[in-house]
Short mmCIF file of C-alpha atoms in Angstrom, two decimals:
data_model
loop_
_atom_site.label_atom_id
_atom_site.label_comp_id
_atom_site.label_asym_id
_atom_site.label_seq_id
_atom_site.Cartn_x
_atom_site.Cartn_y
_atom_site.Cartn_z
CA MET A 1 14.22 6.12 -11.53
CA GLU A 2 14.74 6.68 -15.43
CA ARG A 3 12.17 10.13 -14.87
CA MET A 4 9.26 9.80 -16.64
CA LYS A 5 9.44 6.00 -17.03
CA LYS A 6 6.04 4.63 -18.22
CA ILE A 7 5.83 2.11 -15.60
CA LYS A 8 2.44 0.14 -14.88
CA CYS A 9 2.49 -0.14 -11.49
CA LEU A 10 4.48 2.35 -9.05
CA ILE A 11 4.52 1.07 -5.23
CA LEU A 12 4.89 3.67 -3.21
CA LEU A 13 5.81 3.62 0.80
CA MET A 14 5.06 5.49 3.60
CA SER A 15 8.05 5.60 5.54
CA CYS A 16 9.01 8.38 8.52
CA ASN A 17 12.31 10.09 9.76
CA HIS A 18 12.58 7.85 12.63
CA SER A 19 15.67 5.43 13.05
CA PHE A 20 13.27 2.76 13.23
CA PHE A 21 12.16 3.36 9.94
CA LYS A 22 15.04 3.43 7.81
CA LYS A 23 15.86 0.14 9.48
CA GLU A 24 12.67 -1.12 8.07
CA GLU A 25 13.39 0.94 4.63
CA ASP A 26 16.09 -1.63 4.16
CA MET A 27 14.62 -4.81 5.61
CA VAL A 28 11.57 -4.06 3.10
CA LYS A 29 14.38 -3.93 0.07
CA GLN A 30 15.97 -7.02 1.07
CA THR A 31 12.53 -9.10 0.94
CA TRP A 32 9.65 -8.91 -0.88
CA LEU A 33 10.88 -5.24 -2.45
CA LYS A 34 14.15 -6.65 -3.82
CA PRO A 35 13.38 -7.85 -7.40
CA ILE A 36 11.85 -4.72 -7.82
CA VAL A 37 15.00 -3.46 -6.39
CA ASP A 38 16.88 -4.96 -8.86
CA ASN A 39 15.20 -4.13 -11.58
CA LYS A 40 13.30 -8.22 -12.67
CA TYR A 41 9.96 -6.56 -12.94
CA ASP A 42 9.19 -4.43 -15.77
CA GLU A 43 5.94 -3.72 -14.96
CA PHE A 44 6.89 -2.07 -11.48
CA ASP A 45 9.00 1.05 -9.79
CA TYR A 46 8.77 2.14 -6.39
CA MET A 47 9.60 5.14 -3.94
CA PHE A 48 9.54 5.60 -0.93
CA TYR A 49 8.62 8.99 0.65
CA THR A 50 9.37 11.29 3.57
CA SER A 51 9.43 14.76 4.98
CA GLY A 52 11.96 17.24 4.48
CA PRO A 53 12.74 20.84 4.50
CA THR A 54 11.34 20.79 0.50
CA ASP A 55 9.85 19.15 -1.76
CA PHE A 56 12.74 17.12 -3.77
CA ILE A 57 12.84 13.65 -5.23
CA ASP A 58 16.45 11.43 -4.99
CA TYR A 59 15.68 8.93 -7.74
CA THR A 60 19.34 6.88 -7.05
CA ARG A 61 17.54 6.02 -3.53
CA HIS A 62 14.25 5.87 -4.29
CA ILE A 63 12.87 8.53 -1.41
CA ILE A 64 10.74 11.41 -2.30
CA TYR A 65 11.25 14.17 0.25
CA VAL A 66 7.94 16.54 0.84
CA ASN A 67 7.60 19.57 2.59
CA SER A 68 5.49 18.26 5.84
CA PRO A 69 4.82 17.63 8.99
CA ASP A 70 6.39 13.67 9.52
CA ASP A 71 4.04 12.73 12.44
CA TRP A 72 1.21 10.34 12.00
CA GLU A 73 -2.13 12.77 11.84
CA SER A 74 -0.37 14.79 9.10
CA THR A 75 0.25 11.65 7.19
CA PHE A 76 -2.49 12.38 4.59
CA ILE A 77 -0.37 16.27 4.11
CA LYS A 78 2.48 14.03 3.69
CA THR A 79 0.53 11.27 0.70
CA LYS A 80 -1.19 14.25 -0.92
CA GLN A 81 1.95 16.13 -1.45
CA ALA A 82 4.09 13.25 -2.67
CA LEU A 83 1.47 12.51 -4.86
CA ASN A 84 1.17 15.56 -6.65
CA ILE A 85 5.00 15.07 -7.46
CA ILE A 86 4.85 11.67 -8.51
CA ASN A 87 2.06 13.13 -11.18
CA LYS A 88 4.05 15.66 -12.51
CA GLU A 89 7.51 13.48 -13.16
CA PHE A 90 6.45 9.77 -12.95
CA ASP A 91 4.30 8.15 -16.21
CA TYR A 92 2.27 5.21 -14.66
CA ASP A 93 -1.20 4.03 -14.70
CA TYR A 94 -1.74 1.98 -11.31
CA ILE A 95 -0.52 2.97 -7.61
CA VAL A 96 -0.38 0.74 -5.10
CA ARG A 97 0.17 2.61 -1.71
CA THR A 98 1.85 0.88 1.20
CA ASN A 99 3.39 0.92 4.78
CA LEU A 100 6.05 -0.92 5.64
CA SER A 101 4.76 -3.48 8.28
CA THR A 102 3.24 -5.00 5.34
CA TYR A 103 4.22 -7.82 2.43
CA ILE A 104 3.31 -7.33 -1.17
CA ASN A 105 3.01 -10.74 -2.81
CA ILE A 106 4.50 -9.29 -6.21
CA PRO A 107 3.95 -12.20 -8.18
CA LEU A 108 0.41 -12.48 -7.13
CA LEU A 109 0.53 -8.55 -7.95
CA GLN A 110 1.84 -8.39 -11.46
CA ILE A 111 -0.84 -10.96 -12.69
CA ILE A 112 -3.50 -8.62 -11.34
CA ILE A 113 -2.07 -5.83 -12.55
CA ASN A 114 -1.12 -7.55 -16.64
CA SER A 115 -4.66 -9.22 -16.47
CA GLY A 116 -6.70 -5.41 -17.36
CA ALA A 117 -9.33 -6.52 -15.01
CA LEU A 118 -9.03 -3.92 -13.09
CA ASP A 119 -9.03 -1.53 -16.30
CA ALA A 120 -12.44 -0.94 -16.18
CA TYR A 121 -12.30 0.11 -12.83
CA LYS A 122 -9.40 2.44 -12.86
CA ASN A 123 -11.32 5.93 -13.65
CA ASN A 124 -13.72 5.57 -10.48
CA THR A 125 -12.82 2.53 -8.18
CA LEU A 126 -9.95 2.10 -5.14
CA PHE A 127 -8.87 -1.29 -4.38
CA GLY A 128 -8.32 -1.32 -0.60
CA GLY A 129 -7.92 -3.53 1.97
CA GLN A 130 -9.84 -4.13 5.71
CA LEU A 131 -13.10 -0.62 4.97
CA ILE A 132 -13.66 0.99 8.14
CA LYS A 133 -16.71 3.47 8.65
CA ASN A 134 -16.16 6.23 10.75
CA ASN A 135 -18.46 9.48 10.96
CA ASP A 136 -20.51 7.78 8.02
CA ILE A 137 -17.30 7.57 6.15
CA PHE A 138 -16.38 4.22 4.80
CA TYR A 139 -12.32 4.26 3.73
CA PRO A 140 -10.08 1.07 3.39
CA CYS A 141 -6.97 0.37 6.14
CA GLY A 142 -3.99 1.94 5.11
CA ASN A 143 -1.89 -0.97 4.80
CA PHE A 144 -3.15 -1.44 1.08
CA LEU A 145 -4.19 1.19 -1.35
CA LEU A 146 -4.60 -0.11 -4.72
CA PHE A 147 -5.74 3.13 -7.37
CA SER A 148 -5.11 4.26 -10.83
CA LYS A 149 -3.27 7.90 -11.88
CA HIS A 150 -6.78 10.05 -12.18
CA LEU A 151 -8.28 9.30 -8.87
CA ALA A 152 -4.68 9.98 -7.76
CA GLU A 153 -5.17 13.41 -9.44
CA GLU A 154 -9.27 13.77 -7.62
CA ILE A 155 -7.50 13.14 -4.09
CA ILE A 156 -4.59 15.87 -4.99
CA LYS A 157 -7.30 18.90 -6.43
CA SER A 158 -9.41 18.22 -3.68
CA ASP A 159 -9.62 21.07 -0.77
CA ILE A 160 -10.16 18.47 1.93
CA ASN A 161 -6.63 19.32 4.20
CA GLU A 162 -8.16 17.46 7.39
CA ILE A 163 -4.99 16.43 9.78
CA LYS A 164 -5.81 13.47 9.78
CA ALA A 165 -4.45 10.05 8.52
CA ASP A 166 -4.57 9.93 5.51
CA ASP A 167 -6.52 6.61 4.46
CA TYR A 168 -9.80 8.10 6.26
CA ILE A 169 -8.98 11.07 4.23
CA ILE A 170 -8.79 9.42 0.90
CA GLY A 171 -11.99 7.40 2.06
CA LYS A 172 -14.04 10.94 2.39
CA ILE A 173 -12.79 12.29 -0.94
CA LEU A 174 -13.76 9.46 -3.07
CA THR A 175 -16.99 9.39 -1.33
CA ASN A 176 -17.91 12.90 -1.82
CA TYR A 177 -16.32 12.35 -5.20
CA ARG A 178 -18.82 9.35 -5.91
CA LYS A 179 -16.10 6.94 -6.36
CA HIS A 180 -16.05 3.44 -5.93
CA ILE A 181 -14.17 2.13 -2.78
CA PHE A 182 -13.55 -2.24 -3.49
CA LYS A 183 -12.78 -3.92 -0.49
CA VAL A 184 -10.11 -7.14 -1.68
CA VAL A 185 -10.43 -9.69 0.71
CA ASN A 186 -7.44 -11.64 0.00
CA ILE A 187 -5.86 -9.53 2.30
CA ASN A 188 -3.98 -11.47 5.32
CA TYR A 189 -5.56 -8.59 7.97
CA GLY A 190 -4.25 -10.55 11.01
CA THR A 191 -1.63 -9.05 13.40
CA MET A 192 1.92 -10.64 13.95
CA HIS A 193 0.74 -12.37 16.67
CA GLN A 194 -1.77 -14.40 14.96
CA LEU A 195 1.34 -15.35 11.86
CA TYR A 196 3.11 -17.11 14.33
CA SER A 197 0.87 -20.06 14.22
CA ASP A 198 -0.97 -18.94 10.30
CA ILE A 199 2.17 -18.91 8.39
CA ASN A 200 0.82 -21.31 5.35
CA ASP A 201 0.33 -21.91 2.02
CA ASP A 202 -2.77 -20.39 2.91
CA LEU A 203 -0.72 -16.90 2.18
CA TYR A 204 0.54 -17.58 -1.01
CA ASN A 205 -3.24 -16.32 -2.72
CA LYS A 206 -2.71 -13.15 -0.63
CA ILE A 207 -1.80 -10.07 -2.41
CA ALA A 208 -0.98 -8.21 1.17
CA ILE A 209 -0.36 -9.60 4.52
CA SER A 210 -0.06 -7.32 7.57
CA TYR A 211 2.77 -8.03 10.60
CA ARG A 212 2.66 -5.40 12.16
CA VAL A 213 3.15 -5.42 15.81
CA TYR A 214 1.68 -2.55 17.72
CA ASN A 215 -1.52 -0.77 16.00
CA PHE A 216 0.11 2.45 17.60
CA ASP A 217 3.26 4.38 16.56
CA SER A 218 4.37 5.33 20.05
CA TYR A 219 6.67 5.01 23.02
CA GLU A 220 9.74 4.27 22.19
CA THR A 221 10.18 1.03 24.03
CA TYR A 222 7.34 -0.06 21.08
CA TYR A 223 10.30 0.92 18.53
CA LYS A 224 12.37 -0.90 20.28
CA LEU A 225 9.91 -4.51 20.47
CA ARG A 226 8.47 -3.90 16.79
CA GLU A 227 12.46 -3.97 15.48
CA ILE A 228 12.47 -7.10 16.92
CA HIS A 229 9.59 -9.10 16.32
CA GLU A 230 8.34 -7.25 13.46
CA PHE A 231 11.69 -8.12 11.42
CA HIS A 232 12.36 -11.07 12.72
CA MET A 233 8.49 -11.68 11.28
CA LEU A 234 9.68 -10.57 7.82
CA ASN A 235 11.98 -12.66 7.18
CA LYS A 236 10.25 -16.01 8.92
CA LEU A 237 7.23 -14.32 6.50
CA HIS A 238 9.61 -14.15 3.41
CA ASN A 239 11.66 -17.35 3.42
CA HIS A 240 7.72 -19.58 3.23
CA MET A 241 7.09 -16.68 0.57
CA LEU A 242 10.28 -17.64 -1.71
CA ASN A 243 8.00 -20.80 -2.52
CA ILE A 244 5.27 -19.35 -3.89
CA LYS A 245 2.93 -21.45 -5.62
CA ILE A 246 0.56 -19.28 -7.40
CA ASP A 247 -2.97 -20.96 -9.27
CA VAL A 248 -3.41 -18.69 -11.75
CA ASN A 249 -6.38 -20.66 -13.43
CA ASN A 250 -8.16 -19.49 -9.72
CA VAL A 251 -7.11 -15.95 -9.31
CA MET A 252 -8.30 -15.22 -12.82
CA GLU A 253 -11.50 -17.32 -12.07
CA CYS A 254 -11.83 -15.08 -8.79
CA LEU A 255 -10.69 -11.49 -11.22
CA ASN A 256 -13.68 -12.24 -13.76
CA TYR A 257 -16.38 -13.16 -10.82
CA GLN A 258 -18.75 -10.36 -10.69
CA ASN A 259 -21.33 -11.88 -8.29
CA ASN A 260 -19.38 -10.77 -5.59
CA VAL A 261 -19.97 -7.25 -5.84
CA TYR A 262 -22.57 -5.31 -4.55
CA PHE A 263 -23.09 -1.83 -2.90
CA GLU A 264 -23.57 -0.31 0.25
CA HIS A 265 -23.11 3.41 0.38
CA ASN A 266 -20.53 4.11 -2.51
CA VAL A 267 -19.06 0.91 -1.43
CA GLY A 268 -17.99 -2.35 -2.77
CA PHE A 269 -16.86 -5.57 -2.25
CA LYS A 270 -14.34 -7.48 -4.60
CA GLN A 271 -12.85 -11.12 -4.15
CA PHE A 272 -9.35 -10.83 -5.53
#
C-alpha cells in the first residue's frame, strides 16, 4: 500500500498470531478480498491487524502490528491502537472493520460508498450489524462496522480503556459522544450451519455474510473444526457470489429511503 494514498474506504480485518487465523487470512485474500488485493478497486485498500512487539506497518504484506495483547478481551485496546496508527498514516474517508469469518460483498459496498448517501451522516453515525444491548449500552456486532475517519478520531481520543471486546466499547464511546449507531439490516447474521440451506440469490443484496462456525474462540479442537468447516463454507459461498447480480436501482432506493429510520436511546435503524 502506498503511504498516504487517498482512498475512499479501508477494509480493516482483525486477526491474531494463532496459526488458524494466519490460514484464514490467506483464504480471505483468495476469495472476497482478492479483487482488492489485485488492485481492481481504486476506492479500496486493506490492512490486517494483529499484535506485535512494537507498533509497525508492513506495507508489503498489508499488516499493522500493534503493541497490545492478542486475546479476545483486549480487542478494544488492539483496535484503538490500530486506528491511531491508521489515522496518522493513511488518508481515507471510511473504514470497514470486520473479522476473518465474515464475507464482505465488495461490489455492493462499492455502490454504497460511491453513492454519497453516507456522507451526510459521516461525522455522527456508525453503520453496523446486529445491535446488542448490554448494561444499557447498544453496540453493533463486530463482524461489520462502517464508520468515518472522524468517528475513528472520536474512538482514539476516548479515555475508556476497559478490557472488553472492541464492539462493546465502541458502542459505549459513541453513546457517550451522542453519536448515532444505524443498524444495517442487509447483513446475514446466521451461523454457518444455516448457510448450508440458505445460500441463494438473496445473498447478492447482503453487504456482509457471517460464516463463523462457533461463537467463541476457545479450544484447539474448535480451531481444527473451524478450519475444516469454515474454509469449506467460505469457498462454497464465494463460488456462489461470483455470479452476483446486484439490482442497482433497488440498492439506491434503499439508500434514499428515509422513513425507515428511528431512534431509541440514540440508536437508529436504516436499511441498505
